[in-house]
Structures are given as structure tokens and as C-alpha cells.
């Protein structure tokens, strides 16, 4: 296990969420991703949603399910994905490289220090996982991964959270943005060692890239794409279920179902389905108070 390669963090984060009172089972997303890859050869997914819409929870879920860091059978056997015929064939069977691009090194004030931390971290994890090979920490990540693939036929699943976070940092220059897109291209595009790449962010790739650097990703946003909509945000029926739990577990319940709808259902999918902001709903029920979350 490492910081990026087969990190235990996604499993622990998702296990914590799955054990909470107001947990909503969205594991059908796993089935849909597996099916798309197996039947349609689709390997690159980019899902963009507003902030606080469950992107990181879903990324952690996928990391916990696919990754080898921890035995997650007890966690997923009680969830919807357990009914999927291919569940056991994929559960904890893959080397997962998980990158949260919103994390910065200490005192970071340049793109070079930002991206060096990520590249060196992955290289160190690879060196630790494959001590029989001589990897240099300063070498290109994709060269090391290609070498591993050539020697062992090992393919990796990449889970990338907040892919666009770096674009919002004050120290990032225009040439840095181009370098970052080229980094993603070199790491992922057309690489035989990529089994699957799942990426999330706030704004679509087209917002930042007008070229072909990472056009291998199929993008799914809220405004135009219907697919995957049900996995981000809460539907009316899911809020009904959470509200029922709230009524059973909270003394002197002050929140009404009508007020939840008034405050938090201001989102719609491309198909016109009304969605609730999940963080706002959970905070309101947990705090027993309607407020701006």
C-alpha cells in the first residue's frame, strides 16, 4: 500500500460514510462503469458536478471496491452491487492509483512543486511495490508503468478526484495549465497499462482544454448528459427514505419534508429530474435545522 498506489484512504473514507445514519446506496454506479468498460470498451469517464454533490464519495466508493488495499467484501456484500453477477470478479482485484488533485504540498507556490510531489509520490509507491525493478524517483511515471505492464501485463485503474482544482490556484500560470493537461495526456491517453480511468471535477474538460490533450474522456455533466445523473445528488424518493430515518431517530424533529424541498431541490438533470443537494439535506437532518449549508 502507498500514498497513491493502493492507498487505504478511499476504503476507510467510504467505510465511514457507509456506516452513517443518512447513507444512500449508490453502488449501482460500479455496475454501470464495469458494464460500459466490458461491453462497450469505454475506459475513460469524466463526471462533472457542482461542489458538494458527492463526487468524492463516489470516487472513494470506486477506489474501495476495485482496489487491493483492503478486503471490502463485508462492506459491499450488504449493498446493491452485491446483486451484480460480476461483483466478485472485480471486487478488490485491481491496482488502483488514486490522485486527489486538490491536495497541495506544504508551502506550495509553484506548479513545479505541485506536480513533482505527485509524480515522485507515485514513483516511490511503484518502487516499493516492485522492488525487483530499479525505478528512479525522478523518472517519468508513465515509463515506469509501461515497463511494469511489459514485464507483468499488470494494468491499473486510475481514479482522479478534483482534476480541475489546480486551475483555481493563484500561482498557476497559463503555461502551467498547458503543462498539466500534457501531464494527464502522457499519463493516460492511449496507454496500454490503463484498465480504466475515472475522473471528476467541477467544470468540464472543454472549459480548460480546446485541444486534444485529454479528449479520450467521455464527459458527463449535469446540464446536457442524462447518464449517471442518478448517482450524484438525491432524488425525491431517496430524500423520502432519509426523512423517514430522521423522523424515527430525532427527538423533537423540527425539519419538515416540505421545507427540505423548498430549500434544497434547486437542481435538475438533463432529463428534467429534480435533485437535492446531498450535503445540504444531510446537514439539515443531522443538525435538525434548515439553514444555508
mmCIF file of N, CA and C in Angstrom, residues 31-159:
data_model
loop_
_atom_site.group_PDB
_atom_site.id
_atom_site.type_symbol
_atom_site.label_atom_id
_atom_site.label_comp_id
_atom_site.label_asym_id
_atom_site.label_seq_id
_atom_site.Cartn_x
_atom_site.Cartn_y
_atom_site.Cartn_z
ATOM 1 N N UNK A 31 -21.566 -0.987 -11.070
ATOM 2 C CA UNK A 31 -22.064 -1.901 -12.112
ATOM 3 C C UNK A 31 -22.072 -1.231 -13.468
ATOM 4 N N UNK A 32 -22.523 0.010 -13.513
ATOM 5 C CA UNK A 32 -22.627 0.698 -14.796
ATOM 6 C C UNK A 32 -21.253 0.967 -15.407
ATOM 7 N N UNK A 33 -20.295 1.331 -14.578
ATOM 8 C CA UNK A 33 -18.940 1.554 -15.072
ATOM 9 C C UNK A 33 -18.326 0.252 -15.579
ATOM 10 N N UNK A 34 -18.487 -0.821 -14.827
ATOM 11 C CA UNK A 34 -17.950 -2.122 -15.243
ATOM 12 C C UNK A 34 -18.583 -2.562 -16.555
ATOM 13 N N UNK A 35 -19.884 -2.421 -16.660
ATOM 14 C CA UNK A 35 -20.595 -2.849 -17.867
ATOM 15 C C UNK A 35 -20.160 -2.032 -19.077
ATOM 16 N N UNK A 36 -20.008 -0.726 -18.904
ATOM 17 C CA UNK A 36 -19.581 0.130 -20.009
ATOM 18 C C UNK A 36 -18.192 -0.269 -20.496
ATOM 19 N N UNK A 37 -17.300 -0.596 -19.565
ATOM 20 C CA UNK A 37 -15.943 -0.987 -19.948
ATOM 21 C C UNK A 37 -15.932 -2.355 -20.620
ATOM 22 N N UNK A 38 -16.735 -3.298 -20.084
ATOM 23 C CA UNK A 38 -16.701 -4.668 -20.585
ATOM 24 C C UNK A 38 -17.442 -4.834 -21.905
ATOM 25 N N UNK A 39 -18.553 -4.150 -22.068
ATOM 26 C CA UNK A 39 -19.375 -4.368 -23.267
ATOM 27 C C UNK A 39 -19.138 -3.342 -24.369
ATOM 28 N N UNK A 40 -18.738 -2.123 -23.979
ATOM 29 C CA UNK A 40 -18.570 -1.060 -24.978
ATOM 30 C C UNK A 40 -17.120 -0.612 -25.138
ATOM 31 N N UNK A 41 -16.227 -1.164 -24.342
ATOM 32 C CA UNK A 41 -14.833 -0.769 -24.432
ATOM 33 C C UNK A 41 -14.576 0.645 -23.961
ATOM 34 N N UNK A 42 -15.492 1.186 -23.173
ATOM 35 C CA UNK A 42 -15.339 2.544 -22.674
ATOM 36 C C UNK A 42 -14.463 2.529 -21.427
ATOM 37 N N UNK A 43 -13.334 3.203 -21.494
ATOM 38 C CA UNK A 43 -12.365 3.142 -20.400
ATOM 39 C C UNK A 43 -12.122 4.473 -19.722
ATOM 40 N N UNK A 44 -12.609 5.568 -20.300
ATOM 41 C CA UNK A 44 -12.312 6.897 -19.773
ATOM 42 C C UNK A 44 -13.610 7.643 -19.467
ATOM 43 N N UNK A 45 -13.827 7.935 -18.196
ATOM 44 C CA UNK A 45 -15.039 8.626 -17.751
ATOM 45 C C UNK A 45 -14.647 9.924 -17.052
ATOM 46 N N UNK A 46 -15.292 11.013 -17.419
ATOM 47 C CA UNK A 46 -15.128 12.269 -16.693
ATOM 48 C C UNK A 46 -16.513 12.764 -16.295
ATOM 49 N N UNK A 47 -16.756 12.843 -15.002
ATOM 50 C CA UNK A 47 -18.062 13.259 -14.500
ATOM 51 C C UNK A 47 -17.900 14.575 -13.755
ATOM 52 N N UNK A 48 -18.604 15.593 -14.224
ATOM 53 C CA UNK A 48 -18.510 16.917 -13.598
ATOM 54 C C UNK A 48 -19.833 17.263 -12.930
ATOM 55 N N UNK A 49 -19.729 17.822 -11.739
ATOM 56 C CA UNK A 49 -20.886 18.207 -10.952
ATOM 57 C C UNK A 49 -20.549 19.425 -10.094
ATOM 58 N N UNK A 50 -21.573 20.127 -9.597
ATOM 59 C CA UNK A 50 -21.298 21.240 -8.675
ATOM 60 C C UNK A 50 -20.586 20.749 -7.419
ATOM 61 N N UNK A 51 -20.050 21.678 -6.673
ATOM 62 C CA UNK A 51 -19.394 21.321 -5.417
ATOM 63 C C UNK A 51 -20.414 20.741 -4.433
ATOM 64 N N UNK A 52 -19.905 19.883 -3.570
ATOM 65 C CA UNK A 52 -20.727 19.255 -2.526
ATOM 66 C C UNK A 52 -21.842 18.405 -3.115
ATOM 67 N N UNK A 53 -21.546 17.722 -4.214
ATOM 68 C CA UNK A 53 -22.562 16.899 -4.852
ATOM 69 C C UNK A 53 -22.198 15.419 -4.852
ATOM 70 N N UNK A 54 -21.300 15.023 -3.976
ATOM 71 C CA UNK A 54 -20.995 13.606 -3.804
ATOM 72 C C UNK A 54 -19.927 13.062 -4.724
ATOM 73 N N UNK A 55 -19.161 13.923 -5.383
ATOM 74 C CA UNK A 55 -18.150 13.424 -6.315
ATOM 75 C C UNK A 55 -17.071 12.613 -5.598
ATOM 76 N N UNK A 56 -16.598 13.137 -4.478
ATOM 77 C CA UNK A 56 -15.533 12.450 -3.749
ATOM 78 C C UNK A 56 -16.034 11.160 -3.118
ATOM 79 N N UNK A 57 -17.260 11.157 -2.644
ATOM 80 C CA UNK A 57 -17.827 9.923 -2.082
ATOM 81 C C UNK A 57 -17.846 8.819 -3.132
ATOM 82 N N UNK A 58 -18.264 9.160 -4.351
ATOM 83 C CA UNK A 58 -18.314 8.158 -5.418
ATOM 84 C C UNK A 58 -16.908 7.710 -5.826
ATOM 85 N N UNK A 59 -15.971 8.645 -5.847
ATOM 86 C CA UNK A 59 -14.597 8.268 -6.167
ATOM 87 C C UNK A 59 -14.038 7.323 -5.104
ATOM 88 N N UNK A 60 -14.289 7.620 -3.843
ATOM 89 C CA UNK A 60 -13.848 6.730 -2.773
ATOM 90 C C UNK A 60 -14.517 5.367 -2.861
ATOM 91 N N UNK A 61 -15.790 5.354 -3.224
ATOM 92 C CA UNK A 61 -16.508 4.096 -3.380
ATOM 93 C C UNK A 61 -15.839 3.214 -4.426
ATOM 94 N N UNK A 62 -15.500 3.794 -5.574
ATOM 95 C CA UNK A 62 -14.852 3.030 -6.631
ATOM 96 C C UNK A 62 -13.471 2.553 -6.195
ATOM 97 N N UNK A 63 -12.724 3.422 -5.506
ATOM 98 C CA UNK A 63 -11.421 3.016 -5.016
ATOM 99 C C UNK A 63 -11.510 1.879 -4.014
ATOM 100 N N UNK A 64 -12.483 1.951 -3.121
ATOM 101 C CA UNK A 64 -12.668 0.898 -2.118
ATOM 102 C C UNK A 64 -13.068 -0.417 -2.773
ATOM 103 N N UNK A 65 -13.882 -0.336 -3.821
ATOM 104 C CA UNK A 65 -14.373 -1.547 -4.481
ATOM 105 C C UNK A 65 -13.292 -2.219 -5.328
ATOM 106 N N UNK A 66 -12.651 -1.471 -6.175
ATOM 107 C CA UNK A 66 -11.689 -2.064 -7.108
ATOM 108 C C UNK A 66 -10.341 -2.357 -6.470
ATOM 109 N N UNK A 67 -9.897 -1.531 -5.536
ATOM 110 C CA UNK A 67 -8.528 -1.575 -5.057
ATOM 111 C C UNK A 67 -8.179 -2.760 -4.185
ATOM 112 N N UNK A 68 -6.900 -3.058 -4.142
ATOM 113 C CA UNK A 68 -6.376 -4.186 -3.372
ATOM 114 C C UNK A 68 -5.974 -3.808 -1.948
ATOM 115 N N UNK A 69 -6.174 -2.545 -1.577
ATOM 116 C CA UNK A 69 -5.659 -2.087 -0.288
ATOM 117 C C UNK A 69 -6.320 -2.768 0.895
ATOM 118 N N UNK A 70 -7.603 -3.103 0.771
ATOM 119 C CA UNK A 70 -8.321 -3.702 1.898
ATOM 120 C C UNK A 70 -9.378 -4.666 1.376
ATOM 121 N N UNK A 71 -9.665 -5.678 2.158
ATOM 122 C CA UNK A 71 -10.732 -6.625 1.826
ATOM 123 C C UNK A 71 -12.068 -5.949 2.121
ATOM 124 N N UNK A 72 -12.798 -5.602 1.062
ATOM 125 C CA UNK A 72 -14.030 -4.833 1.210
ATOM 126 C C UNK A 72 -15.290 -5.689 1.066
ATOM 127 N N UNK A 73 -15.156 -7.005 1.149
ATOM 128 C CA UNK A 73 -16.316 -7.869 0.947
ATOM 129 C C UNK A 73 -17.408 -7.593 1.976
ATOM 130 N N UNK A 74 -17.042 -7.468 3.235
ATOM 131 C CA UNK A 74 -18.040 -7.212 4.272
ATOM 132 C C UNK A 74 -18.748 -5.876 4.061
ATOM 133 N N UNK A 75 -18.043 -4.926 3.482
ATOM 134 C CA UNK A 75 -18.621 -3.607 3.236
ATOM 135 C C UNK A 75 -19.632 -3.645 2.100
ATOM 136 N N UNK A 76 -19.281 -4.285 0.990
ATOM 137 C CA UNK A 76 -20.129 -4.239 -0.201
ATOM 138 C C UNK A 76 -21.150 -5.372 -0.276
ATOM 139 N N UNK A 77 -20.990 -6.406 0.534
ATOM 140 C CA UNK A 77 -21.912 -7.540 0.446
ATOM 141 C C UNK A 77 -23.325 -7.171 0.868
ATOM 142 N N UNK A 78 -23.477 -6.080 1.611
ATOM 143 C CA UNK A 78 -24.802 -5.654 2.075
ATOM 144 C C UNK A 78 -25.377 -4.519 1.229
ATOM 145 N N UNK A 79 -24.672 -4.164 0.153
ATOM 146 C CA UNK A 79 -25.112 -3.061 -0.697
ATOM 147 C C UNK A 79 -25.616 -3.587 -2.043
ATOM 148 N N UNK A 80 -26.188 -2.721 -2.852
ATOM 149 C CA UNK A 80 -26.828 -3.133 -4.098
ATOM 150 C C UNK A 80 -25.886 -3.876 -5.045
ATOM 151 N N UNK A 81 -24.633 -3.482 -5.069
ATOM 152 C CA UNK A 81 -23.688 -4.079 -6.008
ATOM 153 C C UNK A 81 -23.521 -5.571 -5.774
ATOM 154 N N UNK A 82 -23.840 -6.049 -4.587
ATOM 155 C CA UNK A 82 -23.708 -7.480 -4.287
ATOM 156 C C UNK A 82 -24.597 -8.318 -5.185
ATOM 157 N N UNK A 83 -25.672 -7.747 -5.710
ATOM 158 C CA UNK A 83 -26.555 -8.471 -6.601
ATOM 159 C C UNK A 83 -26.083 -8.515 -8.036
ATOM 160 N N UNK A 84 -24.988 -7.862 -8.348
ATOM 161 C CA UNK A 84 -24.431 -7.841 -9.697
ATOM 162 C C UNK A 84 -23.609 -9.105 -9.922
ATOM 163 N N UNK A 85 -23.839 -9.774 -11.032
ATOM 164 C CA UNK A 85 -23.193 -11.064 -11.293
ATOM 165 C C UNK A 85 -21.670 -10.956 -11.335
ATOM 166 N N UNK A 86 -21.158 -9.807 -11.747
ATOM 167 C CA UNK A 86 -19.713 -9.664 -11.857
ATOM 168 C C UNK A 86 -19.047 -9.083 -10.632
ATOM 169 N N UNK A 87 -19.779 -9.001 -9.542
ATOM 170 C CA UNK A 87 -19.253 -8.326 -8.352
ATOM 171 C C UNK A 87 -17.958 -8.954 -7.862
ATOM 172 N N UNK A 88 -17.960 -10.227 -7.596
ATOM 173 C CA UNK A 88 -16.788 -10.875 -7.003
ATOM 174 C C UNK A 88 -15.597 -10.904 -7.954
ATOM 175 N N UNK A 89 -15.865 -10.903 -9.263
ATOM 176 C CA UNK A 89 -14.775 -10.939 -10.235
ATOM 177 C C UNK A 89 -13.979 -9.640 -10.254
ATOM 178 N N UNK A 90 -14.587 -8.552 -9.782
ATOM 179 C CA UNK A 90 -13.928 -7.248 -9.801
ATOM 180 C C UNK A 90 -13.565 -6.728 -8.414
ATOM 181 N N UNK A 91 -14.217 -7.229 -7.385
ATOM 182 C CA UNK A 91 -14.018 -6.701 -6.046
ATOM 183 C C UNK A 91 -12.587 -6.926 -5.567
ATOM 184 N N UNK A 92 -11.875 -5.815 -5.299
ATOM 185 C CA UNK A 92 -10.504 -5.838 -4.770
ATOM 186 C C UNK A 92 -9.517 -6.615 -5.642
ATOM 187 N N UNK A 93 -9.712 -6.534 -6.943
ATOM 188 C CA UNK A 93 -8.859 -7.275 -7.870
ATOM 189 C C UNK A 93 -7.878 -6.405 -8.638
ATOM 190 N N UNK A 94 -7.871 -5.083 -8.387
ATOM 191 C CA UNK A 94 -7.097 -4.200 -9.243
ATOM 192 C C UNK A 94 -6.128 -3.327 -8.451
ATOM 193 N N UNK A 95 -5.019 -3.006 -9.108
ATOM 194 C CA UNK A 95 -4.116 -1.988 -8.582
ATOM 195 C C UNK A 95 -4.698 -0.636 -8.954
ATOM 196 N N UNK A 96 -5.012 0.156 -7.944
ATOM 197 C CA UNK A 96 -5.649 1.456 -8.154
ATOM 198 C C UNK A 96 -4.672 2.575 -7.822
ATOM 199 N N UNK A 97 -4.539 3.511 -8.746
ATOM 200 C CA UNK A 97 -3.795 4.740 -8.492
ATOM 201 C C UNK A 97 -4.816 5.849 -8.288
ATOM 202 N N UNK A 98 -4.885 6.359 -7.076
ATOM 203 C CA UNK A 98 -5.883 7.355 -6.688
ATOM 204 C C UNK A 98 -5.179 8.686 -6.489
ATOM 205 N N UNK A 99 -5.597 9.694 -7.243
ATOM 206 C CA UNK A 99 -4.990 11.024 -7.144
ATOM 207 C C UNK A 99 -6.069 12.051 -6.838
ATOM 208 N N UNK A 100 -5.903 12.758 -5.748
ATOM 209 C CA UNK A 100 -6.760 13.891 -5.420
ATOM 210 C C UNK A 100 -5.961 15.154 -5.744
ATOM 211 N N UNK A 101 -6.316 15.790 -6.859
ATOM 212 C CA UNK A 101 -5.541 16.927 -7.333
ATOM 213 C C UNK A 101 -5.792 18.202 -6.530
ATOM 214 N N UNK A 102 -6.689 18.155 -5.565
ATOM 215 C CA UNK A 102 -6.908 19.336 -4.732
ATOM 216 C C UNK A 102 -5.897 19.420 -3.597
ATOM 217 N N UNK A 103 -5.133 18.378 -3.374
ATOM 218 C CA UNK A 103 -4.151 18.369 -2.293
ATOM 219 C C UNK A 103 -2.850 19.013 -2.754
ATOM 220 N N UNK A 104 -2.287 19.848 -1.899
ATOM 221 C CA UNK A 104 -1.069 20.577 -2.226
ATOM 222 C C UNK A 104 0.061 20.190 -1.282
ATOM 223 N N UNK A 105 1.308 20.259 -1.764
ATOM 224 C CA UNK A 105 2.428 20.095 -0.839
ATOM 225 C C UNK A 105 2.537 21.295 0.082
ATOM 226 N N UNK A 106 3.253 21.151 1.153
ATOM 227 C CA UNK A 106 3.422 22.238 2.118
ATOM 228 C C UNK A 106 4.113 23.440 1.474
ATOM 229 N N UNK A 107 3.584 24.626 1.758
ATOM 230 C CA UNK A 107 4.158 25.870 1.252
ATOM 231 C C UNK A 107 4.263 25.880 -0.266
ATOM 232 N N UNK A 108 3.283 25.311 -0.921
ATOM 233 C CA UNK A 108 3.318 25.215 -2.386
ATOM 234 C C UNK A 108 3.047 26.578 -3.014
ATOM 235 N N UNK A 109 3.957 27.006 -3.874
ATOM 236 C CA UNK A 109 3.774 28.281 -4.567
ATOM 237 C C UNK A 109 4.188 28.214 -6.032
ATOM 238 N N UNK A 110 4.278 26.988 -6.563
ATOM 239 C CA UNK A 110 4.625 26.833 -7.971
ATOM 240 C C UNK A 110 4.045 25.529 -8.509
ATOM 241 N N UNK A 111 3.795 25.519 -9.802
ATOM 242 C CA UNK A 111 3.302 24.297 -10.447
ATOM 243 C C UNK A 111 4.337 23.182 -10.339
ATOM 244 N N UNK A 112 5.607 23.544 -10.444
ATOM 245 C CA UNK A 112 6.666 22.538 -10.422
ATOM 246 C C UNK A 112 6.647 21.740 -9.115
ATOM 247 N N UNK A 113 6.512 22.427 -7.986
ATOM 248 C CA UNK A 113 6.487 21.708 -6.707
ATOM 249 C C UNK A 113 5.208 20.894 -6.564
ATOM 250 N N UNK A 114 4.126 21.409 -7.117
ATOM 251 C CA UNK A 114 2.840 20.708 -7.063
ATOM 252 C C UNK A 114 2.898 19.386 -7.817
ATOM 253 N N UNK A 115 3.314 19.432 -9.064
ATOM 254 C CA UNK A 115 3.281 18.224 -9.889
ATOM 255 C C UNK A 115 4.426 17.283 -9.528
ATOM 256 N N UNK A 116 5.546 17.827 -9.018
ATOM 257 C CA UNK A 116 6.666 16.978 -8.611
ATOM 258 C C UNK A 116 6.252 16.074 -7.455
ATOM 259 N N UNK A 117 5.492 16.622 -6.531
ATOM 260 C CA UNK A 117 5.042 15.822 -5.389
ATOM 261 C C UNK A 117 4.237 14.620 -5.853
ATOM 262 N N UNK A 118 3.357 14.832 -6.821
ATOM 263 C CA UNK A 118 2.512 13.748 -7.316
ATOM 264 C C UNK A 118 3.339 12.713 -8.069
ATOM 265 N N UNK A 119 4.183 13.173 -8.983
ATOM 266 C CA UNK A 119 4.988 12.234 -9.767
ATOM 267 C C UNK A 119 5.948 11.447 -8.884
ATOM 268 N N UNK A 120 6.633 12.145 -7.986
ATOM 269 C CA UNK A 120 7.570 11.454 -7.108
ATOM 270 C C UNK A 120 6.858 10.490 -6.176
ATOM 271 N N UNK A 121 5.651 10.889 -5.728
ATOM 272 C CA UNK A 121 4.891 10.011 -4.841
ATOM 273 C C UNK A 121 4.477 8.719 -5.521
ATOM 274 N N UNK A 122 3.998 8.823 -6.745
ATOM 275 C CA UNK A 122 3.620 7.617 -7.478
ATOM 276 C C UNK A 122 4.846 6.760 -7.757
ATOM 277 N N UNK A 123 5.948 7.387 -8.160
ATOM 278 C CA UNK A 123 7.169 6.632 -8.432
ATOM 279 C C UNK A 123 7.668 5.904 -7.195
ATOM 280 N N UNK A 124 7.579 6.556 -6.038
ATOM 281 C CA UNK A 124 8.010 5.900 -4.800
ATOM 282 C C UNK A 124 7.127 4.698 -4.502
ATOM 283 N N UNK A 125 5.823 4.855 -4.704
ATOM 284 C CA UNK A 125 4.908 3.729 -4.481
ATOM 285 C C UNK A 125 5.229 2.569 -5.414
ATOM 286 N N UNK A 126 5.530 2.873 -6.666
ATOM 287 C CA UNK A 126 5.866 1.820 -7.630
ATOM 288 C C UNK A 126 7.177 1.137 -7.239
ATOM 289 N N UNK A 127 8.158 1.930 -6.795
ATOM 290 C CA UNK A 127 9.428 1.348 -6.366
ATOM 291 C C UNK A 127 9.240 0.424 -5.170
ATOM 292 N N UNK A 128 8.343 0.805 -4.256
ATOM 293 C CA UNK A 128 8.080 -0.030 -3.084
ATOM 294 C C UNK A 128 7.310 -1.296 -3.460
ATOM 295 N N UNK A 129 6.386 -1.168 -4.414
ATOM 296 C CA UNK A 129 5.554 -2.312 -4.800
ATOM 297 C C UNK A 129 6.299 -3.291 -5.704
ATOM 298 N N UNK A 130 7.290 -2.782 -6.436
ATOM 299 C CA UNK A 130 8.045 -3.630 -7.370
ATOM 300 C C UNK A 130 9.538 -3.482 -7.100
ATOM 301 N N UNK A 131 10.005 -3.975 -5.946
ATOM 302 C CA UNK A 131 11.416 -3.794 -5.569
ATOM 303 C C UNK A 131 12.381 -4.533 -6.488
ATOM 304 N N UNK A 132 11.876 -5.467 -7.291
ATOM 305 C CA UNK A 132 12.745 -6.214 -8.194
ATOM 306 C C UNK A 132 13.212 -5.379 -9.379
ATOM 307 N N UNK A 133 12.562 -4.215 -9.574
ATOM 308 C CA UNK A 133 12.944 -3.336 -10.674
ATOM 309 C C UNK A 133 13.572 -2.069 -10.114
ATOM 310 N N UNK A 134 14.441 -1.483 -10.884
ATOM 311 C CA UNK A 134 15.126 -0.273 -10.446
ATOM 312 C C UNK A 134 14.433 0.948 -11.037
ATOM 313 N N UNK A 135 13.596 1.584 -10.222
ATOM 314 C CA UNK A 135 12.893 2.785 -10.648
ATOM 315 C C UNK A 135 13.536 4.013 -9.996
ATOM 316 N N UNK A 136 13.735 5.045 -10.797
ATOM 317 C CA UNK A 136 14.222 6.304 -10.249
ATOM 318 C C UNK A 136 13.036 7.176 -9.880
ATOM 319 N N UNK A 137 13.106 7.834 -8.751
ATOM 320 C CA UNK A 137 12.004 8.666 -8.279
ATOM 321 C C UNK A 137 11.768 9.825 -9.240
ATOM 322 N N UNK A 138 12.824 10.274 -9.903
ATOM 323 C CA UNK A 138 12.701 11.425 -10.795
ATOM 324 C C UNK A 138 12.266 11.028 -12.208
ATOM 325 N N UNK A 139 12.111 9.733 -12.486
ATOM 326 C CA UNK A 139 11.750 9.288 -13.825
ATOM 327 C C UNK A 139 10.297 9.580 -14.170
ATOM 328 N N UNK A 140 9.936 9.375 -15.428
ATOM 329 C CA UNK A 140 8.566 9.594 -15.882
ATOM 330 C C UNK A 140 7.666 8.472 -15.368
ATOM 331 N N UNK A 141 6.579 8.841 -14.744
ATOM 332 C CA UNK A 141 5.650 7.848 -14.191
ATOM 333 C C UNK A 141 5.190 6.882 -15.268
ATOM 334 N N UNK A 142 4.838 7.411 -16.432
ATOM 335 C CA UNK A 142 4.291 6.567 -17.495
ATOM 336 C C UNK A 142 5.327 5.580 -18.031
ATOM 337 N N UNK A 143 6.602 5.942 -17.978
ATOM 338 C CA UNK A 143 7.631 4.994 -18.398
ATOM 339 C C UNK A 143 7.710 3.824 -17.421
ATOM 340 N N UNK A 144 7.627 4.115 -16.138
ATOM 341 C CA UNK A 144 7.659 3.049 -15.136
ATOM 342 C C UNK A 144 6.436 2.142 -15.270
ATOM 343 N N UNK A 145 5.272 2.744 -15.457
ATOM 344 C CA UNK A 145 4.051 1.954 -15.596
ATOM 345 C C UNK A 145 4.085 1.100 -16.860
ATOM 346 N N UNK A 146 4.620 1.654 -17.927
ATOM 347 C CA UNK A 146 4.734 0.876 -19.168
ATOM 348 C C UNK A 146 5.695 -0.290 -18.989
ATOM 349 N N UNK A 147 6.778 -0.062 -18.253
ATOM 350 C CA UNK A 147 7.741 -1.136 -18.000
ATOM 351 C C UNK A 147 7.084 -2.251 -17.194
ATOM 352 N N UNK A 148 6.328 -1.874 -16.164
ATOM 353 C CA UNK A 148 5.627 -2.882 -15.368
ATOM 354 C C UNK A 148 4.655 -3.674 -16.226
ATOM 355 N N UNK A 149 3.933 -2.974 -17.091
ATOM 356 C CA UNK A 149 2.997 -3.665 -17.973
ATOM 357 C C UNK A 149 3.723 -4.644 -18.889
ATOM 358 N N UNK A 150 4.834 -4.232 -19.456
ATOM 359 C CA UNK A 150 5.588 -5.100 -20.358
ATOM 360 C C UNK A 150 6.104 -6.348 -19.643
ATOM 361 N N UNK A 151 6.482 -6.183 -18.380
ATOM 362 C CA UNK A 151 7.053 -7.297 -17.636
ATOM 363 C C UNK A 151 6.004 -8.214 -17.021
ATOM 364 N N UNK A 152 4.876 -7.646 -16.599
ATOM 365 C CA UNK A 152 3.913 -8.421 -15.807
ATOM 366 C C UNK A 152 2.499 -8.441 -16.380
ATOM 367 N N UNK A 153 2.257 -7.633 -17.413
ATOM 368 C CA UNK A 153 0.918 -7.450 -18.005
ATOM 369 C C UNK A 153 -0.075 -6.847 -17.008
ATOM 370 N N UNK A 154 0.432 -6.187 -15.982
ATOM 371 C CA UNK A 154 -0.423 -5.539 -14.995
ATOM 372 C C UNK A 154 -1.013 -4.257 -15.559
ATOM 373 N N UNK A 155 -2.322 -4.124 -15.428
ATOM 374 C CA UNK A 155 -2.998 -2.885 -15.803
ATOM 375 C C UNK A 155 -3.515 -2.202 -14.527
ATOM 376 N N UNK A 156 -3.656 -0.899 -14.604
ATOM 377 C CA UNK A 156 -4.009 -0.094 -13.440
ATOM 378 C C UNK A 156 -5.321 0.646 -13.676
ATOM 379 N N UNK A 157 -6.071 0.809 -12.590
ATOM 380 C CA UNK A 157 -7.253 1.662 -12.606
ATOM 381 C C UNK A 157 -6.862 2.996 -11.979
ATOM 382 N N UNK A 158 -7.172 4.073 -12.687
ATOM 383 C CA UNK A 158 -6.883 5.418 -12.206
ATOM 384 C C UNK A 158 -8.180 6.072 -11.743
ATOM 385 N N UNK A 159 -8.166 6.568 -10.537
ATOM 386 C CA UNK A 159 -9.297 7.332 -10.011
ATOM 387 C C UNK A 159 -8.776 8.713 -9.654
#
